[in-house]
Amino acid sequence: MRTNRLSAVISHLALLLMLLCVALPASAFTLKEQMLIDSYEKAIKTAAEHALTEMRPSAEYLGSKIQRIRESEALDGGTIKARVATAWKFPLLDDRYQTVIDIWITPDDKAIYLTRYKLHSDNNRVPILLSTDERVQVLLQTLGMMEVESSQDDF
């Protein structure tokens, strides 16, 4: 009788623990990572689209999801590094593919730049003929007011 009561208590605790795991999923990112995502998500997704179309010019970009993010050394390629799963397809075909790209971005006080991209993995059998590790300087997003210089046209 005592073992029946003990097993009932254990099963109730197991059920409660399982319900808590479902109701309160663990956060995928730390607070610092979530702050980086909140600040740079738009720029990172734009960078992933740019990198994908550079590696696969015929790809039709469908969307991106940030898998990992961290601060990085500028010498590695940029001050923020993100691993981005990018969904795409070939035009006129329905098959969807996923390419995981490491993206480095560098924000300054006026803009955010894509400064490096590198292929991490790709689930398409068609080889990529273009470089998959490039250092670039692509303007992704401007921050604040842009100063416009007046110019004189002597044409």
Short mmCIF file of C-alpha atoms in Angstrom, two decimals, residues 54-116:
data_model
loop_
_atom_site.label_atom_id
_atom_site.label_comp_id
_atom_site.label_asym_id
_atom_site.label_seq_id
_atom_site.Cartn_x
_atom_site.Cartn_y
_atom_site.Cartn_z
CA GLU A 54 25.68 36.45 -54.00
CA MET A 55 26.37 32.72 -53.61
CA ARG A 56 23.31 31.58 -55.55
CA PRO A 57 22.26 34.34 -57.97
CA SER A 58 19.29 32.33 -59.25
CA ALA A 59 17.88 31.64 -55.75
CA GLU A 60 14.57 33.16 -54.71
CA TYR A 61 14.86 34.24 -51.07
CA LEU A 62 11.98 33.07 -48.85
CA GLY A 63 13.05 34.06 -45.32
CA SER A 64 15.61 33.69 -42.54
CA LYS A 65 15.81 32.60 -38.94
CA ILE A 66 18.66 33.46 -36.57
CA GLN A 67 20.04 30.30 -34.98
CA ARG A 68 22.92 31.77 -32.97
CA ILE A 69 24.35 35.22 -32.33
CA ARG A 70 27.30 36.63 -30.43
CA GLU A 71 29.69 39.55 -30.29
CA SER A 72 32.78 38.98 -32.42
CA GLU A 73 36.24 40.35 -33.02
CA ALA A 74 36.46 42.87 -35.84
CA LEU A 75 39.46 40.93 -37.22
CA ASP A 76 37.21 37.87 -37.70
CA GLY A 77 35.05 39.87 -40.05
CA GLY A 78 32.81 42.09 -37.98
CA THR A 79 31.73 43.04 -34.48
CA ILE A 80 28.63 40.80 -34.43
CA LYS A 81 28.42 37.26 -35.80
CA ALA A 82 25.14 35.45 -36.46
CA ARG A 83 24.38 32.01 -37.84
CA VAL A 84 21.30 32.34 -40.03
CA ALA A 85 19.20 29.55 -41.56
CA THR A 86 17.97 30.93 -44.87
CA ALA A 87 15.10 29.37 -46.81
CA TRP A 88 15.03 29.68 -50.58
CA LYS A 89 13.87 28.04 -53.79
CA PHE A 90 14.67 28.09 -57.47
CA PRO A 91 12.29 30.22 -59.53
CA LEU A 92 9.48 28.21 -61.15
CA LEU A 93 10.15 25.19 -58.90
CA ASP A 94 8.38 24.28 -55.66
CA ASP A 95 11.25 22.55 -53.86
CA ARG A 96 12.43 24.52 -50.85
CA TYR A 97 16.01 24.48 -49.64
CA GLN A 98 17.89 25.74 -46.62
CA THR A 99 21.31 27.29 -46.54
CA VAL A 100 22.94 28.16 -43.22
CA ILE A 101 25.21 31.18 -43.50
CA ASP A 102 27.49 32.80 -40.95
CA ILE A 103 27.04 36.56 -41.18
CA TRP A 104 29.29 39.25 -39.70
CA ILE A 105 27.91 42.77 -39.38
CA THR A 106 29.55 45.95 -38.16
CA PRO A 107 27.41 48.78 -36.80
CA ASP A 108 28.81 52.27 -36.39
CA ASP A 109 27.09 55.46 -35.26
CA LYS A 110 25.44 56.07 -38.66
CA ALA A 111 24.83 52.69 -40.29
CA ILE A 112 25.08 48.89 -40.15
CA TYR A 113 27.24 47.09 -42.69
CA LEU A 114 27.55 43.48 -43.82
CA THR A 115 31.29 42.94 -43.53
CA ARG A 116 31.66 39.18 -44.10
#
